[in-house]
XYZ file of C-alpha atoms in Angstrom:
641
model
C -5.481 143.472 82.033
C -5.159 146.640 79.956
C -7.751 148.371 82.161
C -5.782 147.504 85.337
C -2.557 148.751 83.744
C -4.272 152.000 82.704
C -5.645 152.549 86.230
C -2.195 151.903 87.698
C -0.602 154.434 85.322
C -3.245 157.030 86.232
C -2.620 156.400 89.919
C 1.158 156.756 89.511
C 0.731 159.926 87.446
C -1.604 161.491 90.059
C 0.877 160.549 92.787
C 3.706 162.219 90.825
C 1.687 165.428 90.411
C 0.835 165.548 94.132
C 4.440 164.896 95.073
C 5.870 167.572 92.754
C 3.377 170.162 94.032
C 4.482 169.492 97.607
C 8.152 169.609 96.574
C 7.699 172.940 94.744
C 5.897 174.499 97.697
C 8.372 173.382 100.361
C 11.444 174.052 98.219
C 10.426 177.656 97.534
C 9.736 178.271 101.247
C 13.018 176.727 102.403
C 15.108 178.405 99.700
C 13.658 181.800 100.673
C 15.046 181.248 104.148
C 18.210 179.702 102.700
C 18.888 182.873 100.708
C 19.410 184.724 104.025
C 21.682 181.935 105.238
C 23.793 182.362 102.102
C 24.829 185.874 103.193
C 25.415 184.647 106.743
C 27.804 181.896 105.590
C 29.364 184.230 103.009
C 30.403 186.602 105.816
C 31.222 183.896 108.364
C 33.119 181.471 106.121
C 34.893 183.895 103.798
C 35.751 186.725 106.176
C 36.298 184.948 109.487
C 36.948 181.249 108.863
C 38.675 181.684 105.490
C 36.881 178.741 103.906
C 34.445 178.207 101.021
C 30.721 178.860 101.414
C 29.800 175.605 99.655
C 31.249 172.130 99.533
C 30.354 169.301 97.193
C 28.954 165.879 98.007
C 28.809 162.876 95.699
C 25.684 160.765 95.315
C 26.000 157.332 93.691
C 29.541 158.163 92.492
C 28.024 160.046 89.562
C 26.381 163.361 90.355
C 27.890 166.232 92.328
C 25.680 168.314 94.606
C 26.577 171.408 96.623
C 25.690 172.060 100.266
C 26.674 174.759 102.770
C 30.105 174.245 104.274
C 28.897 173.874 107.878
C 28.213 171.091 110.376
C 24.511 171.422 111.448
C 22.592 168.960 109.271
C 19.488 171.042 108.528
C 21.390 174.230 107.637
C 23.961 172.295 105.607
C 21.359 170.601 103.404
C 19.252 173.685 102.561
C 20.920 174.099 99.097
C 19.714 170.584 98.235
C 16.188 172.020 97.962
C 17.411 173.736 94.772
C 18.047 170.271 93.290
C 14.628 169.130 94.548
C 13.084 172.121 92.766
C 14.940 171.151 89.566
C 13.787 167.543 89.916
C 17.271 166.035 90.231
C 16.387 164.460 93.588
C 13.163 163.987 95.550
C 12.055 165.375 98.885
C 11.156 161.813 99.909
C 12.557 158.841 98.066
C 15.157 156.106 98.058
C 18.157 156.145 100.353
C 21.443 156.721 98.566
C 23.636 153.641 98.070
C 27.342 153.331 97.359
C 26.493 152.189 93.858
C 23.596 153.042 91.579
C 20.657 150.787 92.373
C 18.409 149.089 89.848
C 15.502 150.694 91.719
C 16.572 154.198 90.649
C 14.613 155.544 87.692
C 13.203 158.912 86.702
C 10.201 157.990 88.850
C 12.174 156.557 91.790
C 14.822 159.084 92.748
C 17.172 159.491 95.665
C 15.350 161.355 98.445
C 16.533 163.951 100.928
C 14.329 162.065 103.407
C 14.048 158.292 103.342
C 12.888 155.345 105.419
C 16.552 154.399 105.944
C 17.251 157.860 107.419
C 14.460 157.268 109.981
C 15.660 153.755 110.879
C 19.318 154.792 111.073
C 18.647 157.710 113.439
C 16.422 155.627 115.704
C 19.003 152.787 115.737
C 16.396 150.235 114.673
C 18.063 146.798 114.523
C 17.961 144.353 111.611
C 17.643 147.009 108.937
C 19.589 147.934 105.810
C 19.430 150.396 102.929
C 18.286 147.618 100.593
C 15.440 146.524 102.897
C 14.310 150.103 103.505
C 14.286 150.965 99.797
C 12.339 147.795 99.016
C 9.830 148.612 101.770
C 9.459 152.166 100.470
C 8.709 151.066 96.903
C 6.185 148.546 98.184
C 4.079 151.172 99.999
C 4.891 154.252 97.955
C 2.084 156.810 97.871
C 1.598 160.494 98.615
C 0.347 159.744 102.147
C 3.242 157.321 102.768
C 5.744 159.937 101.553
C 4.193 162.506 103.872
C 4.508 160.085 106.819
C 8.199 159.509 106.040
C 8.729 163.285 105.846
C 7.217 163.741 109.334
C 9.154 160.741 110.693
C 12.394 162.135 109.240
C 11.866 165.492 110.937
C 11.159 163.802 114.288
C 14.127 161.470 113.865
C 16.414 164.528 113.791
C 16.045 164.376 117.587
C 18.219 161.261 117.444
C 20.578 162.338 114.661
C 24.287 162.180 115.367
C 27.135 162.433 112.907
C 28.981 159.138 113.318
C 32.755 159.154 113.153
C 33.392 155.839 114.874
C 31.728 153.519 117.367
C 33.121 152.464 120.710
C 32.563 148.968 122.059
C 31.402 150.366 125.417
C 29.214 153.360 126.276
C 29.465 154.688 129.842
C 26.464 156.471 131.340
C 25.970 157.247 135.058
C 28.930 154.954 135.837
C 27.194 152.016 134.108
C 28.805 150.577 130.972
C 26.553 149.579 128.076
C 27.651 147.049 125.469
C 27.518 148.832 122.109
C 26.611 145.878 119.886
C 24.476 145.052 116.876
C 21.750 142.418 116.947
C 24.004 139.964 115.097
C 26.866 140.534 117.547
C 24.773 139.992 120.694
C 23.182 136.836 119.246
C 26.675 135.512 118.537
C 27.668 136.245 122.150
C 24.533 134.508 123.433
C 25.325 131.426 121.347
C 28.917 131.334 122.618
C 27.779 131.667 126.245
C 25.317 128.769 125.991
C 27.627 126.528 123.941
C 30.567 127.076 126.301
C 28.272 126.673 129.340
C 29.307 130.023 130.778
C 26.919 131.647 133.233
C 26.072 135.065 131.800
C 23.546 137.707 132.835
C 21.948 140.073 130.323
C 19.983 143.180 131.323
C 18.026 145.627 129.160
C 18.404 149.104 130.664
C 16.260 152.128 129.806
C 16.051 155.699 131.130
C 13.788 154.676 134.019
C 16.268 151.968 135.073
C 19.074 154.536 135.214
C 16.885 156.902 137.249
C 16.267 154.062 139.713
C 19.952 153.176 139.837
C 20.783 156.716 140.998
C 18.518 156.261 144.027
C 19.273 152.577 144.686
C 23.019 151.843 145.098
C 22.371 148.074 145.368
C 20.611 148.038 141.986
C 23.385 150.175 140.494
C 26.021 147.732 141.767
C 24.132 144.786 140.221
C 24.008 146.533 136.832
C 27.729 147.279 137.058
C 28.373 143.552 137.607
C 26.128 142.433 134.713
C 27.843 140.574 131.868
C 25.820 142.297 129.130
C 24.042 145.644 129.538
C 22.012 146.539 126.447
C 20.496 149.978 125.634
C 16.703 150.045 125.588
C 14.672 153.008 124.369
C 14.966 156.403 122.716
C 16.081 158.037 125.984
C 19.331 156.050 126.004
C 19.779 156.806 122.293
C 19.517 160.572 122.926
C 21.763 160.331 126.005
C 24.520 158.560 124.075
C 24.349 161.221 121.352
C 24.675 163.944 124.004
C 27.782 162.179 125.312
C 29.202 161.968 121.739
C 29.180 158.179 121.966
C 26.426 157.001 119.568
C 24.849 153.560 119.655
C 25.113 151.010 116.875
C 21.573 149.717 117.455
C 18.803 150.148 120.007
C 18.530 146.593 121.358
C 15.349 146.527 123.417
C 14.213 143.189 124.808
C 10.849 143.124 123.026
C 12.473 143.340 119.574
C 15.378 141.008 120.402
C 13.226 138.285 122.003
C 11.958 136.668 118.745
C 15.540 136.428 117.421
C 16.647 134.697 120.628
C 13.708 132.287 120.238
C 14.683 131.658 116.617
C 18.287 130.972 117.699
C 17.088 128.672 120.500
C 14.899 126.725 118.069
C 17.749 126.343 115.580
C 20.325 125.297 118.232
C 17.893 123.162 120.316
C 18.321 125.368 123.390
C 15.775 124.926 126.159
C 14.153 128.028 127.609
C 12.191 128.711 130.800
C 9.762 131.612 131.312
C 9.520 132.955 134.867
C 7.597 136.040 135.941
C 4.554 138.271 135.323
C 1.012 137.644 136.589
C -0.515 134.185 136.896
C -1.268 132.705 133.491
C 0.668 135.263 131.429
C 3.829 133.167 131.078
C 1.719 130.201 129.908
C -0.156 132.368 127.410
C 3.147 133.777 126.147
C 4.380 130.194 125.688
C 1.239 129.250 123.721
C 1.631 132.265 121.419
C 5.341 131.567 120.849
C 4.720 127.917 119.947
C 2.312 129.017 117.223
C 5.227 130.712 115.471
C 8.170 128.562 116.615
C 6.771 125.042 116.294
C 9.842 123.157 117.572
C 10.938 125.676 120.216
C 11.629 123.909 123.514
C 9.885 125.921 126.245
C 10.491 123.462 129.080
C 8.750 125.363 131.853
C 6.768 128.415 132.909
C 6.020 129.963 136.300
C 4.293 133.156 137.412
C 6.229 135.824 139.308
C 4.239 135.777 142.559
C 6.509 133.422 144.486
C 6.921 133.654 148.263
C 10.431 133.613 149.708
C 9.948 130.153 151.233
C 8.862 128.763 147.828
C 11.942 129.946 145.902
C 13.982 126.736 146.615
C 11.191 124.707 144.977
C 11.162 127.094 141.989
C 14.935 126.643 141.599
C 14.512 122.841 141.679
C 11.829 123.065 138.965
C 14.097 125.177 136.739
C 17.062 122.842 137.255
C 14.951 119.719 136.602
C 13.764 121.248 133.320
C 17.436 121.483 132.199
C 16.776 124.951 130.782
C 19.674 126.641 128.985
C 18.130 130.127 128.976
C 16.052 131.647 131.788
C 13.844 134.681 131.091
C 12.978 136.563 134.292
C 10.099 139.077 134.055
C 9.721 140.586 137.535
C 10.231 144.267 136.713
C 13.338 146.447 136.843
C 15.582 146.040 139.912
C 13.596 143.048 141.277
C 14.488 140.727 138.380
C 18.150 141.792 138.417
C 18.317 141.222 142.186
C 16.816 137.719 141.708
C 19.343 136.828 138.992
C 22.287 138.147 141.005
C 21.224 136.265 144.140
C 20.342 132.888 142.625
C 22.467 132.715 139.452
C 24.970 130.309 141.004
C 22.193 128.015 142.300
C 20.435 127.695 138.934
C 21.926 125.484 136.211
C 20.880 127.703 133.268
C 23.679 129.288 131.224
C 22.037 132.581 130.267
C 19.854 134.778 132.504
C 17.850 137.635 130.999
C 15.872 140.322 132.865
C 13.032 141.163 130.489
C 10.594 143.392 132.438
C 7.085 143.403 130.936
C 7.975 141.272 127.914
C 5.460 138.480 128.730
C 2.651 141.078 128.768
C 3.334 141.863 125.102
C 3.869 138.304 123.864
C 0.819 136.974 125.731
C -1.144 139.779 124.021
C -2.240 141.036 127.436
C -0.946 144.498 126.520
C -0.925 145.726 122.939
C 2.381 147.031 121.664
C 2.676 150.421 119.987
C 2.147 150.437 116.195
C 5.281 150.326 114.046
C 5.099 153.975 112.947
C 5.180 155.107 116.612
C 8.133 152.817 117.360
C 9.961 154.092 114.276
C 10.036 157.630 115.688
C 11.045 156.522 119.197
C 7.751 157.496 120.847
C 6.641 154.075 122.080
C 6.678 155.478 125.631
C 3.749 157.802 124.806
C 1.671 154.805 123.703
C 2.548 152.918 126.909
C 1.603 155.943 129.005
C -1.789 156.226 127.293
C -2.431 152.530 127.975
C -1.649 152.809 131.698
C -1.710 156.542 132.557
C -2.034 156.151 136.339
C 0.982 153.839 136.548
C 3.144 155.394 133.846
C 2.614 159.180 133.901
C 5.182 159.885 136.600
C 7.725 157.547 135.016
C 7.605 159.368 131.688
C 6.440 162.963 132.266
C 8.656 163.467 135.315
C 11.282 160.751 134.802
C 12.259 161.524 131.200
C 13.112 165.245 131.709
C 14.818 164.322 134.983
C 16.908 161.738 133.132
C 17.980 164.134 130.357
C 18.851 166.803 132.929
C 20.958 164.186 134.721
C 22.710 163.303 131.445
C 23.692 166.944 130.843
C 24.955 167.187 134.427
C 26.870 163.910 133.987
C 28.497 165.180 130.793
C 29.380 168.435 132.504
C 31.020 166.683 135.462
C 32.815 164.152 133.227
C 34.372 166.729 130.912
C 34.894 169.717 133.203
C 38.698 169.392 133.375
C 39.512 168.210 129.838
C 39.507 171.615 128.115
C 41.342 173.380 130.938
C 44.076 170.739 131.141
C 44.713 170.898 127.397
C 45.303 174.664 127.560
C 47.301 174.722 130.780
C 50.294 173.354 128.888
C 50.655 176.684 127.084
C 49.042 179.248 129.380
C 49.500 180.478 132.913
C 47.328 178.208 135.059
C 45.874 180.724 137.509
C 45.154 183.493 134.974
C 43.701 181.218 132.314
C 41.616 179.207 134.773
C 40.091 182.382 136.213
C 39.318 183.883 132.792
C 37.936 180.596 131.466
C 35.637 180.055 134.468
C 34.539 183.714 134.418
C 33.656 183.605 130.704
C 31.768 180.333 131.089
C 29.890 181.634 134.128
C 28.807 184.828 132.343
C 27.840 182.903 129.198
C 25.790 180.396 131.175
C 24.112 183.167 133.199
C 23.184 185.225 130.125
C 21.961 182.215 128.119
C 19.944 180.910 131.060
C 18.345 184.342 131.655
C 17.540 184.735 127.947
C 15.845 181.343 127.603
C 14.053 181.771 130.937
C 12.583 185.118 129.838
C 11.748 183.742 126.390
C 9.882 180.834 127.989
C 8.085 183.254 130.342
C 6.851 185.413 127.446
C 5.801 182.532 125.167
C 4.087 180.407 127.846
C 2.347 183.276 129.676
C 1.152 184.877 126.428
C -0.157 181.578 125.066
C -1.873 180.608 128.336
C -3.525 184.021 128.716
C -4.981 183.619 125.226
C -6.128 180.010 125.758
C -7.487 180.585 129.275
C -9.445 183.758 128.451
C -12.831 181.899 128.546
C -11.916 180.407 131.943
C -10.990 183.890 133.230
C -14.441 185.161 132.223
C -16.248 182.243 133.903
C -14.259 182.525 137.141
C -14.707 186.309 137.246
C -18.471 185.916 136.816
C -18.771 183.205 139.502
C -16.718 185.259 141.995
C -18.896 188.351 141.378
C -22.122 186.344 141.793
C -21.083 184.967 145.199
C -19.447 188.115 146.582
C -19.895 191.693 145.409
C -16.808 193.610 144.435
C -13.903 193.177 142.041
C -13.127 189.609 140.970
C -9.414 190.501 140.946
C -7.329 191.052 144.055
C -4.319 193.381 143.750
C -1.673 193.498 146.434
C 1.749 195.079 146.771
C 4.413 192.381 146.788
C 8.189 192.493 147.046
C 10.062 191.404 143.914
C 13.679 191.039 142.862
C 16.115 193.140 144.934
C 13.236 194.508 147.049
C 11.354 196.167 144.158
C 7.637 196.666 144.946
C 5.062 195.622 142.327
C 1.320 194.943 142.185
C 0.546 191.220 142.041
C -2.792 189.997 140.667
C -4.899 187.081 141.907
C -8.503 185.989 141.610
C -10.220 187.190 144.780
C -10.811 184.223 147.091
C -11.862 186.167 150.203
C -14.665 188.520 151.125
C -14.162 192.221 150.437
C -12.015 194.100 153.009
C -10.615 190.801 154.327
C -7.333 192.478 155.280
C -9.146 194.552 157.908
C -10.248 191.349 159.655
C -6.725 189.878 159.685
C -5.795 191.653 162.946
C -8.634 189.789 164.694
C -7.281 186.440 163.476
C -3.568 186.922 164.214
C -3.855 184.848 167.398
C -5.096 181.905 165.307
C -2.087 181.985 162.960
C -1.018 178.350 162.345
C 2.405 179.281 160.963
C 5.008 178.370 163.597
C 7.557 180.950 162.455
C 5.261 183.917 163.014
C 6.393 185.597 159.781
C 3.862 184.223 157.303
C 0.129 184.006 158.059
C -1.402 180.540 157.453
C -4.812 179.331 158.569
C -6.502 176.192 157.227
C -10.096 177.233 158.041
C -9.858 180.962 157.423
C -13.433 182.360 157.815
C -12.682 185.139 155.309
C -12.428 182.661 152.408
C -15.543 182.291 150.240
C -16.907 178.979 148.913
C -15.604 179.726 145.422
C -12.382 180.906 147.049
C -11.845 177.529 148.718
C -12.145 175.802 145.347
C -9.843 178.128 143.406
C -7.259 178.045 146.206
C -7.360 174.242 146.362
C -6.852 174.003 142.596
C -4.465 177.020 142.449
C -6.744 178.709 139.897
C -6.521 181.895 141.973
C -2.880 182.250 140.838
C -3.674 182.395 137.093
C -3.841 186.243 136.815
C -0.168 186.289 137.807
C 0.472 185.353 134.180
C 0.000 189.113 133.544
C 2.834 189.793 135.997
C 4.987 187.227 134.176
C 4.263 188.792 130.785
C 5.144 192.242 132.167
C 8.454 190.936 133.524
C 7.652 191.502 137.210
C 7.520 187.770 137.874
C 8.698 184.542 136.261
C 6.977 181.187 135.812
C 9.453 179.639 138.268
C 11.016 181.364 141.268
C 10.531 181.998 144.998
C 6.990 183.105 145.860
C 6.701 186.932 146.207
C 6.254 187.955 149.865
C 4.119 190.834 151.168
C 5.837 193.937 152.577
C 4.985 193.178 156.227
C 6.603 189.736 155.937
C 9.822 191.180 154.481
C 10.045 193.589 157.416
C 10.367 190.517 159.674
C 13.100 188.924 157.508
C 16.588 188.321 158.830
C 19.636 189.096 156.651
C 19.742 185.419 155.628
C 16.020 185.388 154.759
C 16.461 188.368 152.400
C 18.617 186.228 150.081
C 15.400 184.808 148.593
C 14.863 188.285 147.062
C 18.007 187.939 144.903
C 16.013 186.548 141.987
C 12.739 187.342 140.223
C 9.726 185.801 142.080
C 7.675 183.094 140.398
C 4.233 181.496 140.175
C 5.643 178.124 141.216
C 8.786 177.165 143.097
C 10.619 174.200 144.574
C 8.670 174.180 147.849
C 5.373 174.660 146.016
C 5.857 171.193 144.501
C 7.178 169.669 147.735
C 4.387 170.381 150.214
C 3.366 174.037 149.701
C 1.740 175.491 152.844
C 2.810 172.537 155.000
C 6.490 173.542 154.748
C 7.643 175.951 157.509
C 9.045 179.335 156.474
C 12.673 178.615 157.432
C 12.609 175.471 155.295
C 11.081 177.488 152.432
C 14.010 179.931 152.631
C 16.532 177.067 152.520
C 14.803 175.551 149.476
C 14.590 178.947 147.721
C 18.306 179.586 148.308
C 19.077 176.154 146.877
C 16.995 176.993 143.782
C 18.786 180.355 143.339
C 22.119 178.525 143.435
C 21.173 175.705 141.023
C 18.491 177.256 138.791
C 18.684 176.896 135.037
C 16.419 176.536 131.982
C 16.176 172.714 132.192
C 15.692 172.794 135.972
C 12.799 175.263 135.518
C 11.102 172.919 133.038
C 11.404 170.050 135.543
C 9.797 172.188 138.282
C 6.986 173.210 135.905
C 6.298 169.548 135.126
C 6.314 168.702 138.833
C 3.779 171.495 139.418
C 1.139 169.629 137.372
C 0.725 166.668 139.794
C 1.157 168.986 142.808
C -1.818 171.070 141.636
C -3.799 168.039 140.471
C -3.549 166.308 143.864
C -3.814 169.616 145.813
C -0.818 168.618 147.907
C -0.394 170.961 150.899
C -2.828 173.595 149.595
C -5.278 175.525 151.775
């Protein structure tokens, strides 16, 4: 017994030494940066805002700590690293309570980062400070502390200072119910007990993307009795709209609590959906945990239209109180909306792929991935072919849509508040002009910053590939492996554009002999699918767009951008109409909107229209979306020759 106690004390002591070393190192680094911030806030707060540099905060109603008098969380808390250095608080530790906890000792201190901070930011349901502190003490170790530190940093993505909660959160004209787990379970119980027919849908970012393209689906969601937020995307979106969620109530986490409620209240449930056998396997797994749960029926989701009346009779004969429908987003909601009045159940839930998880057909993401809101990455790795487009394209598209939605929702609020005191025409003009210039300058700055960082990094990483391609091109065809050509840039400025040579030497001299075979209908650009001048290596690098990689030099030099209209040759510009020349109003790019929409298959006039649309709507976020869309376009060689 004494030996075990001695080993435990040694372990705790070693853990304390490791932890303090990490705290010293990080505190000194952060405080070095914080020293510069001190002068910034000294000038800003004292000279311009006429307020104190520091403000005090109280922890456990006993100790007073000082932080910077500003709103951004990270900058505000930098002075707290001084107290970490002193040993008054820990870098990672217990979450602060309203009253001093019995857990707090010299060994177990309040932490700047805590498990509660992670759970609170990610809106994880069924959690509390007490539970989180207990969980932390149970697993406390240097590695566990380091994991919480990383989780806390990631959870800043979802951080929002909470002033008050609203009962409803509106996003893309769809109202979410902003409830806790306890509140929604109470509503479910009331609906079943009062025999009210209620529909409940779990809506994530992908569902909202679909609703923007499918007005019928959108209308069904608007009519739903309960719309619950599902996923980190909705959490971020609500923070952007300054309307934070109470809890992230996804169906997979809420399902066991509904089963527990059904078992306690003797509710009967019916499982309908998924592949053959999955609903039955889900039932078998559930009955292992909930011994007296009444699962009165199961049925797979592959039901023909003519067999639906029989399915409805089976559900009604089972006298089910709750019907779980797992047919996938939009299909399950359409089924519930269409047949709700013909089915005797009181509560209808659309639960997507829930049966896959509870039948153990698909493994769910580990807890630490779910805690940081990155379960979608785990799902994508499980089914990359089915999920990559949904997440890699859909998620940025969704967030861009949220920013646009916020912009359109709030565009008149600020102006209207000032019009009471200022001349409408003059103020409106000045306000719009200032905003336009600010947006233009910020967008240009971030676009150029992205161009420099991405092009510089890719040139460094792809240097071995450049060497290999250059060697292969030289082996097949004598001459330079690079092809330089004068192209027309922004506002008609001529520059030399680089490409890997994909044709034989002196190919331009042979072009006059092939003009009659030009497959471009407009006659301005020259396109030919089976161009005899292209080498074997050239066909490959053109198909995969590897020939465009040297243009990263042009991007780094500022002659081109990553995203923008493709740079034309001088002879093509000579054929341009006045309208066509508008595509020269912006810096040319390696990829563009028509490059990801069909490339060479799109006629020139349509290219001009698409380029003009990009010039009108372009922005930093829009560029990122186009860059992401370029990946599948290159991978599948869509429209390239």
